[in-house]
Short mmCIF file of C-alpha atoms in Angstrom, two decimals:
data_model
loop_
_atom_site.label_atom_id
_atom_site.label_comp_id
_atom_site.label_asym_id
_atom_site.label_seq_id
_atom_site.Cartn_x
_atom_site.Cartn_y
_atom_site.Cartn_z
CA MET R 1 10.19 4.52 -22.31
CA ASN R 2 10.84 5.64 -25.88
CA HIS R 3 11.37 9.37 -26.28
CA GLY R 4 13.61 11.78 -28.13
CA PRO R 5 15.37 14.84 -26.72
CA ASP R 6 13.83 16.46 -23.63
CA HIS R 7 13.63 20.05 -24.86
CA ARG R 8 10.25 21.38 -25.89
CA ALA R 9 10.09 23.19 -29.23
CA PRO R 10 7.96 26.38 -29.09
CA GLY R 11 5.17 24.93 -31.20
CA GLN R 12 5.35 21.36 -29.98
CA LEU R 13 2.72 19.49 -27.97
CA VAL R 14 4.23 16.72 -25.82
CA GLU R 15 1.83 14.14 -24.36
CA ILE R 16 2.37 10.97 -22.32
CA VAL R 17 0.18 8.13 -23.60
CA LEU R 18 -0.96 5.07 -21.62
CA PRO R 19 -1.32 2.54 -24.46
CA GLY R 20 -2.77 -0.39 -22.52
CA LEU R 21 -2.00 -2.63 -19.54
CA VAL R 22 1.73 -1.92 -19.35
CA GLU R 23 4.51 -1.51 -16.82
CA PRO R 24 5.46 2.16 -16.28
CA GLU R 25 8.22 1.76 -18.90
CA GLY R 26 5.51 1.04 -21.48
CA LEU R 27 4.26 4.66 -21.42
CA LEU R 28 4.75 6.42 -24.77
CA VAL R 29 5.72 10.00 -25.62
CA ARG R 30 3.64 11.55 -28.40
CA ARG R 31 4.69 14.80 -30.10
CA SER R 32 2.58 16.95 -32.41
CA ALA R 33 1.76 20.58 -33.13
CA VAL R 34 0.28 22.67 -30.31
CA PRO R 35 -3.47 23.02 -31.01
CA ALA R 36 -5.22 26.38 -31.31
CA PRO R 37 -8.12 26.92 -28.88
CA GLY R 38 -11.56 26.56 -30.48
CA PRO R 39 -14.75 28.48 -29.58
CA GLY R 40 -15.18 28.67 -25.80
CA GLN R 41 -11.74 27.17 -25.11
CA VAL R 42 -8.46 28.35 -23.63
CA LEU R 43 -5.00 26.92 -24.31
CA VAL R 44 -3.08 26.21 -21.11
CA ALA R 45 0.71 25.74 -21.00
CA VAL R 46 1.05 23.16 -18.22
CA GLU R 47 3.54 24.08 -15.49
CA ALA R 48 2.97 21.07 -13.21
CA THR R 49 0.83 17.93 -13.28
CA GLY R 50 0.68 15.21 -10.64
CA VAL R 51 0.99 11.46 -10.31
CA SER R 52 -1.99 10.35 -8.20
CA PHE R 53 -3.37 7.00 -7.06
CA ALA R 54 -5.82 7.15 -9.99
CA GLU R 55 -3.03 6.77 -12.58
CA GLN R 56 -1.60 3.84 -10.66
CA GLN R 57 -5.00 2.15 -10.90
CA MET R 58 -5.51 3.15 -14.56
CA ARG R 59 -2.19 1.54 -15.55
CA ARG R 60 -3.60 -1.74 -14.22
CA GLY R 61 -7.05 -1.13 -15.76
CA ARG R 62 -8.41 -0.86 -12.20
CA TYR R 63 -9.87 2.66 -12.14
CA TYR R 64 -13.60 2.07 -12.24
CA ASP R 65 -14.57 4.55 -15.00
CA GLN R 66 -11.35 5.01 -16.95
CA PRO R 67 -11.58 5.63 -20.72
CA PRO R 68 -10.63 2.93 -23.23
CA PHE R 69 -6.90 2.63 -24.07
CA PRO R 70 -4.94 4.43 -25.45
CA PHE R 71 -5.36 7.74 -23.60
CA VAL R 72 -3.35 10.51 -21.95
CA PRO R 73 -3.54 10.20 -18.13
CA GLY R 74 -3.22 13.13 -15.73
CA TYR R 75 -5.87 13.88 -13.09
CA ASP R 76 -5.06 17.52 -12.40
CA LEU R 77 -2.74 20.33 -13.43
CA VAL R 78 -1.48 23.86 -12.79
CA GLY R 79 -0.55 26.05 -15.75
CA ARG R 80 -0.86 29.39 -17.47
CA ILE R 81 -3.45 30.39 -20.08
CA THR R 82 -1.48 31.34 -23.20
CA ALA R 83 -4.28 31.78 -25.77
CA THR R 84 -8.06 32.17 -25.86
CA GLY R 85 -10.50 30.92 -28.50
CA PRO R 86 -13.42 32.76 -30.10
CA GLY R 87 -16.08 33.80 -27.58
CA THR R 88 -13.63 33.59 -24.67
CA ASP R 89 -12.45 36.57 -22.61
CA PRO R 90 -9.01 37.57 -24.01
CA ALA R 91 -8.16 39.06 -20.58
CA LEU R 92 -7.70 35.48 -19.32
CA THR R 93 -4.39 35.28 -21.20
CA GLY R 94 -1.49 35.14 -18.77
CA ARG R 95 -3.57 33.92 -15.82
CA ARG R 96 -2.23 31.01 -13.74
CA ILE R 97 -4.92 28.41 -13.16
CA ALA R 98 -5.53 24.96 -11.73
CA ALA R 99 -7.89 22.37 -13.20
CA LEU R 100 -9.25 18.94 -12.38
CA THR R 101 -9.15 16.93 -15.61
CA LYS R 102 -9.41 13.22 -14.58
CA THR R 103 -7.40 12.41 -17.73
CA GLY R 104 -5.32 14.47 -20.16
CA GLY R 105 -3.13 16.37 -17.71
CA TRP R 106 0.18 14.66 -18.57
CA ALA R 107 0.88 17.03 -21.43
CA SER R 108 2.78 20.21 -22.21
CA HIS R 109 -0.43 21.97 -23.34
CA VAL R 110 -4.12 21.31 -22.67
CA LEU R 111 -7.33 22.80 -24.11
CA LEU R 112 -9.91 23.59 -21.42
CA ASP R 113 -13.25 25.27 -20.91
CA PRO R 114 -12.42 28.39 -18.83
CA ALA R 115 -15.36 27.50 -16.53
CA ASP R 116 -13.33 24.44 -15.45
CA THR R 117 -10.34 26.52 -14.36
CA VAL R 118 -9.67 28.00 -10.92
CA PRO R 119 -7.29 30.96 -10.42
CA VAL R 120 -4.04 30.17 -8.57
CA PRO R 121 -2.27 32.87 -6.53
CA ASP R 122 0.87 33.95 -8.43
CA SER R 123 2.86 33.82 -5.19
CA LEU R 124 2.50 30.00 -5.10
CA ASP R 125 5.07 27.80 -6.80
CA PRO R 126 3.19 25.81 -9.51
CA ALA R 127 4.46 22.45 -8.20
CA GLU R 128 3.46 23.35 -4.62
CA ALA R 129 0.00 24.39 -5.81
CA GLU R 130 -0.29 21.16 -7.83
CA THR R 131 0.22 18.99 -4.73
CA ALA R 132 -2.98 20.49 -3.27
CA VAL R 133 -5.36 20.30 -6.25
CA VAL R 134 -7.09 16.89 -6.37
CA ASN R 135 -5.90 15.95 -2.85
CA GLY R 136 -6.95 19.31 -1.43
CA ILE R 137 -10.42 19.34 -2.98
CA THR R 138 -10.96 15.74 -1.82
CA ALA R 139 -9.87 16.45 1.76
CA HIS R 140 -11.79 19.73 2.03
CA GLN R 141 -15.07 18.36 0.65
CA MET R 142 -14.99 15.18 2.76
CA LEU R 143 -14.20 17.13 5.93
CA HIS R 144 -16.43 20.17 5.54
CA ARG R 145 -19.21 19.26 3.10
CA HIS R 146 -19.83 15.66 4.16
CA ALA R 147 -18.51 14.92 7.67
CA LYS R 148 -19.00 18.57 8.77
CA VAL R 149 -16.23 18.20 11.35
CA ARG R 150 -16.32 20.79 14.16
CA ALA R 151 -13.95 21.98 16.88
CA GLY R 152 -13.70 19.60 19.82
CA GLN R 153 -14.53 16.47 17.80
CA THR R 154 -12.16 13.51 17.35
CA VAL R 155 -11.52 12.09 13.90
CA LEU R 156 -9.63 9.07 12.58
CA VAL R 157 -7.69 9.47 9.33
CA HIS R 158 -6.47 6.27 7.71
CA GLY R 159 -3.25 6.67 5.72
CA ALA R 160 -2.49 9.99 7.42
CA GLY R 161 0.99 9.96 5.85
CA GLY R 162 -0.46 9.87 2.32
CA GLY R 163 -1.36 12.70 -0.05
CA VAL R 164 -5.04 13.07 0.91
CA GLY R 165 -4.42 11.89 4.48
CA GLN R 166 -1.88 14.60 5.32
CA LEU R 167 -4.21 17.34 4.05
CA LEU R 168 -7.19 15.80 5.88
CA ALA R 169 -5.20 15.75 9.12
CA GLN R 170 -4.07 19.38 8.74
CA LEU R 171 -7.51 20.69 7.73
CA ALA R 172 -9.11 18.82 10.64
CA ARG R 173 -6.55 20.30 13.06
CA ALA R 174 -7.19 23.77 11.58
CA ALA R 175 -10.91 23.21 12.28
CA GLY R 176 -10.09 22.49 15.94
CA ALA R 177 -10.54 18.69 15.89
CA GLU R 178 -8.37 16.08 17.59
CA VAL R 179 -6.86 13.74 14.98
CA ILE R 180 -5.77 10.11 15.24
CA GLY R 181 -3.86 9.03 12.13
CA THR R 182 -2.85 5.55 10.99
CA ALA R 183 0.53 5.49 9.23
CA SER R 184 3.75 3.53 8.99
CA PRO R 185 6.31 4.46 11.68
CA ARG R 186 8.47 6.56 9.31
CA HIS R 187 5.60 9.11 9.17
CA HIS R 188 4.99 9.29 12.94
CA ASP R 189 7.35 12.15 13.81
CA ALA R 190 5.98 14.30 10.97
CA LEU R 191 2.41 13.56 12.11
CA ARG R 192 3.22 14.43 15.75
CA ALA R 193 4.64 17.74 14.48
CA LEU R 194 1.19 18.44 12.94
CA GLY R 195 -0.51 17.69 16.26
CA VAL R 196 -1.73 14.25 15.12
CA THR R 197 -1.67 11.14 17.36
CA PRO R 198 -0.12 8.42 15.18
CA VAL R 199 -1.11 4.74 15.20
CA ASP R 200 1.04 2.10 13.48
CA TYR R 201 -1.32 0.18 11.18
CA ARG R 202 1.22 -2.62 10.67
CA THR R 203 1.48 -3.78 14.27
CA GLY R 204 -1.36 -5.31 16.19
CA ASP R 205 -5.00 -4.47 16.28
CA VAL R 206 -5.70 -0.96 14.90
CA PRO R 207 -9.31 -0.80 16.20
CA ALA R 208 -8.07 -1.69 19.71
CA GLN R 209 -5.39 1.02 19.55
CA VAL R 210 -7.98 3.59 18.42
CA ARG R 211 -10.44 2.54 21.15
CA ARG R 212 -7.77 3.10 23.79
CA LEU R 213 -7.29 6.66 22.47
CA ALA R 214 -11.02 7.36 22.00
CA PRO R 215 -13.01 5.10 24.37
CA GLY R 216 -16.32 6.73 23.41
CA GLY R 217 -15.67 6.31 19.68
CA VAL R 218 -14.67 8.86 17.06
CA ASP R 219 -16.90 11.46 15.40
CA ALA R 220 -15.64 10.81 11.87
CA VAL R 221 -13.48 8.26 10.05
CA PHE R 222 -11.91 8.80 6.62
CA ASP R 223 -11.09 5.43 5.04
CA HIS R 224 -9.52 4.85 1.61
CA VAL R 225 -8.50 1.24 2.19
CA GLY R 226 -11.57 -0.78 1.20
CA LEU R 227 -14.46 -2.83 2.56
CA ARG R 228 -12.71 -4.82 5.30
CA SER R 229 -11.18 -1.67 6.79
CA ALA R 230 -14.45 0.27 6.37
CA VAL R 231 -16.29 -2.36 8.46
CA ASP R 232 -13.78 -1.86 11.30
CA SER R 233 -14.08 1.92 10.86
CA TRP R 234 -17.89 1.80 11.12
CA HIS R 235 -17.65 0.04 14.48
CA LEU R 236 -15.30 2.77 15.82
CA LEU R 237 -17.88 5.54 15.29
CA ALA R 238 -19.42 7.34 18.26
CA PRO R 239 -23.22 7.85 18.21
CA GLY R 240 -23.97 10.44 15.52
CA GLY R 241 -20.60 9.81 13.85
CA THR R 242 -19.85 9.70 10.12
CA LEU R 243 -17.79 7.25 8.06
CA ILE R 244 -16.48 8.56 4.74
CA ALA R 245 -15.14 5.78 2.52
CA TYR R 246 -13.31 7.16 -0.49
CA GLY R 247 -11.47 4.34 -2.17
CA SER R 248 -10.41 0.75 -2.29
CA ALA R 249 -6.63 0.95 -2.14
CA ALA R 250 -6.40 -2.63 -0.87
CA THR R 251 -7.67 -3.91 -4.25
CA ARG R 252 -5.17 -1.97 -6.43
CA ASP R 253 -3.31 -5.12 -7.48
CA ASP R 254 -6.35 -7.41 -7.67
CA THR R 255 -7.63 -8.89 -10.91
CA GLY R 256 -11.28 -9.30 -11.86
CA SER R 257 -14.00 -6.66 -11.94
CA LYS R 258 -12.77 -3.15 -11.18
CA GLN R 259 -16.33 -2.02 -10.33
CA TRP R 260 -16.98 -4.79 -7.80
CA PRO R 261 -14.95 -3.41 -4.80
CA VAL R 262 -16.69 -0.01 -5.17
CA LEU R 263 -20.16 -1.56 -5.60
CA LYS R 264 -19.65 -3.71 -2.48
CA LEU R 265 -18.65 -0.61 -0.51
CA LEU R 266 -21.65 1.34 -1.85
CA ALA R 267 -24.04 -1.49 -0.95
CA ARG R 268 -22.62 -1.65 2.56
CA THR R 269 -22.98 2.13 3.09
CA TRP R 270 -26.62 1.98 1.96
CA TRP R 271 -27.28 -0.87 4.39
CA TRP R 272 -25.55 0.96 7.28
CA ASN R 273 -27.55 4.12 6.60
CA ALA R 274 -30.78 2.11 6.89
CA LEU R 275 -29.88 1.13 10.48
CA PRO R 276 -31.61 3.23 13.16
CA ASN R 277 -28.47 4.08 15.16
CA GLY R 278 -27.85 7.72 14.19
CA ARG R 279 -24.54 7.01 12.48
CA ARG R 280 -23.98 7.78 8.81
CA ALA R 281 -21.80 6.31 6.07
CA ARG R 282 -21.12 7.54 2.56
CA PHE R 283 -18.87 6.70 -0.34
CA TYR R 284 -17.15 9.86 -1.56
CA ASN R 285 -16.31 10.36 -5.23
CA ILE R 286 -15.09 13.79 -6.32
CA TRP R 287 -17.17 13.57 -9.55
CA ALA R 288 -20.45 12.56 -7.89
CA GLY R 289 -21.26 16.24 -7.38
CA ARG R 290 -21.91 16.48 -11.12
CA ALA R 291 -25.34 15.05 -10.37
CA LEU R 292 -26.12 18.49 -8.88
CA GLY R 293 -25.73 20.00 -12.35
CA ARG R 294 -22.58 21.17 -14.05
CA ASP R 295 -22.76 24.79 -12.88
CA ARG R 296 -23.25 23.90 -9.21
CA PHE R 297 -20.48 21.30 -9.44
CA ARG R 298 -18.08 23.88 -10.89
CA ALA R 299 -19.06 26.52 -8.32
CA ARG R 300 -18.40 24.12 -5.43
CA LEU R 301 -15.11 22.98 -6.93
CA ARG R 302 -13.99 26.58 -7.40
CA ALA R 303 -14.98 27.59 -3.85
CA ASP R 304 -13.31 24.57 -2.26
CA LEU R 305 -10.07 24.69 -4.26
CA THR R 306 -9.82 28.46 -3.68
CA ALA R 307 -10.15 27.86 0.08
CA VAL R 308 -7.43 25.18 -0.01
CA LEU R 309 -5.00 27.26 -2.11
CA ASP R 310 -5.55 30.23 0.22
CA ALA R 311 -4.70 28.00 3.19
CA VAL R 312 -1.52 26.86 1.40
CA ARG R 313 -0.62 30.47 0.57
CA ARG R 314 -1.09 31.48 4.23
CA GLY R 315 1.08 28.57 5.37
CA GLU R 316 -1.76 26.93 7.35
CA ILE R 317 -1.38 23.69 5.44
CA THR R 318 1.48 22.19 3.46
CA ALA R 319 1.19 19.45 0.89
CA PRO R 320 4.64 17.83 0.71
CA LEU R 321 6.34 17.53 -2.66
CA ALA R 322 8.11 14.17 -2.99
CA ALA R 323 9.88 14.84 -6.28
CA ARG R 324 9.81 17.00 -9.42
CA LEU R 325 10.60 15.14 -12.63
CA PRO R 326 10.47 16.17 -16.30
CA LEU R 327 7.22 15.21 -18.07
CA THR R 328 9.12 12.85 -20.36
CA ASP R 329 10.32 10.94 -17.26
CA ALA R 330 6.73 9.94 -16.49
CA ALA R 331 7.71 6.24 -16.29
CA GLU R 332 10.23 6.94 -13.54
CA ALA R 333 7.71 9.22 -11.79
CA LEU R 334 4.99 6.55 -11.85
CA ARG R 335 7.41 3.92 -10.55
CA LEU R 336 8.49 6.24 -7.74
CA ALA R 337 4.89 7.05 -6.78
CA GLU R 338 4.01 3.33 -6.75
CA SER R 339 7.06 2.35 -4.71
CA GLY R 340 5.60 3.53 -1.41
CA THR R 341 9.03 4.89 -0.44
CA VAL R 342 8.31 8.63 -0.81
CA THR R 343 6.32 11.09 1.27
CA GLY R 344 4.18 13.54 -0.65
CA LYS R 345 3.28 13.97 -4.28
CA VAL R 346 5.40 13.19 -7.31
CA VAL R 347 5.00 16.08 -9.78
CA LEU R 348 5.78 16.18 -13.51
CA ILE R 349 7.14 19.42 -14.96
CA PRO R 350 6.77 19.87 -18.75
#
């Protein structure tokens, strides 16, 4: 990865650029002057930004609505507002915020609409808060807005050792649900400590293991793996149960159409929902709420992220931090996140 010295000059904007279909080492560092916020904008000095599954897919051209190359990746961020543009409340200066960006977060500074920012408690470490932004909103909305999990129910979380999975498991436990979590054996002790019953997805028949633990079926399944896994998950539902499919991780390294795995999953959920058996299936996408209108989408995002950050601040949930690396070491960070050898989120610090 080609970059100069690591220090950040006061007036320098540092951005990580994904130029095309490259290995992590092909990421570029771009330096320019820090922009001034325009009308209705705030300038945010980024304190932490994360490496999520989305960037791993984007590097391969596999994220289904990624922008054309070249672009600056970065799905979410935590930072401080350092300047406000015309028509923006100057009192926002100095406030720590979080934002969901989809792209653009891997930078030292970002221009945002203040309506897209959510206040972050000053007592939270920026990197700790960052681990809970996109993963926390995703887990909270799937659990509470879509599956509506209640105390006494049993839920199955696939990939319970992963970023979203760990938060799903903890939020479900906080809601009073029993949780079965699939994970590799190295995560099992940590999951047991959270009150989760672990299942090793690499040995034997996962559906059979889950049926032994929940003979009457489970009330909700959260599945990020893809169509084949979602079919098994659907058959594990109790009457009245809900399947939330939220990704196609199994197709990360595939070639061919990036839309096709998602479209197949969507078609299957529509078909399942037409069946008269009282069970429900849906494909969750964090951006789908925009169909409600931008203001409602923002209000929901703000409410849900505020709830998650409050739970982190109170110590009810923890989102593990795998590593903190300088922004200009984004190649190493992406490699580490893709390696499958770390627990928790890899965070970039400008």
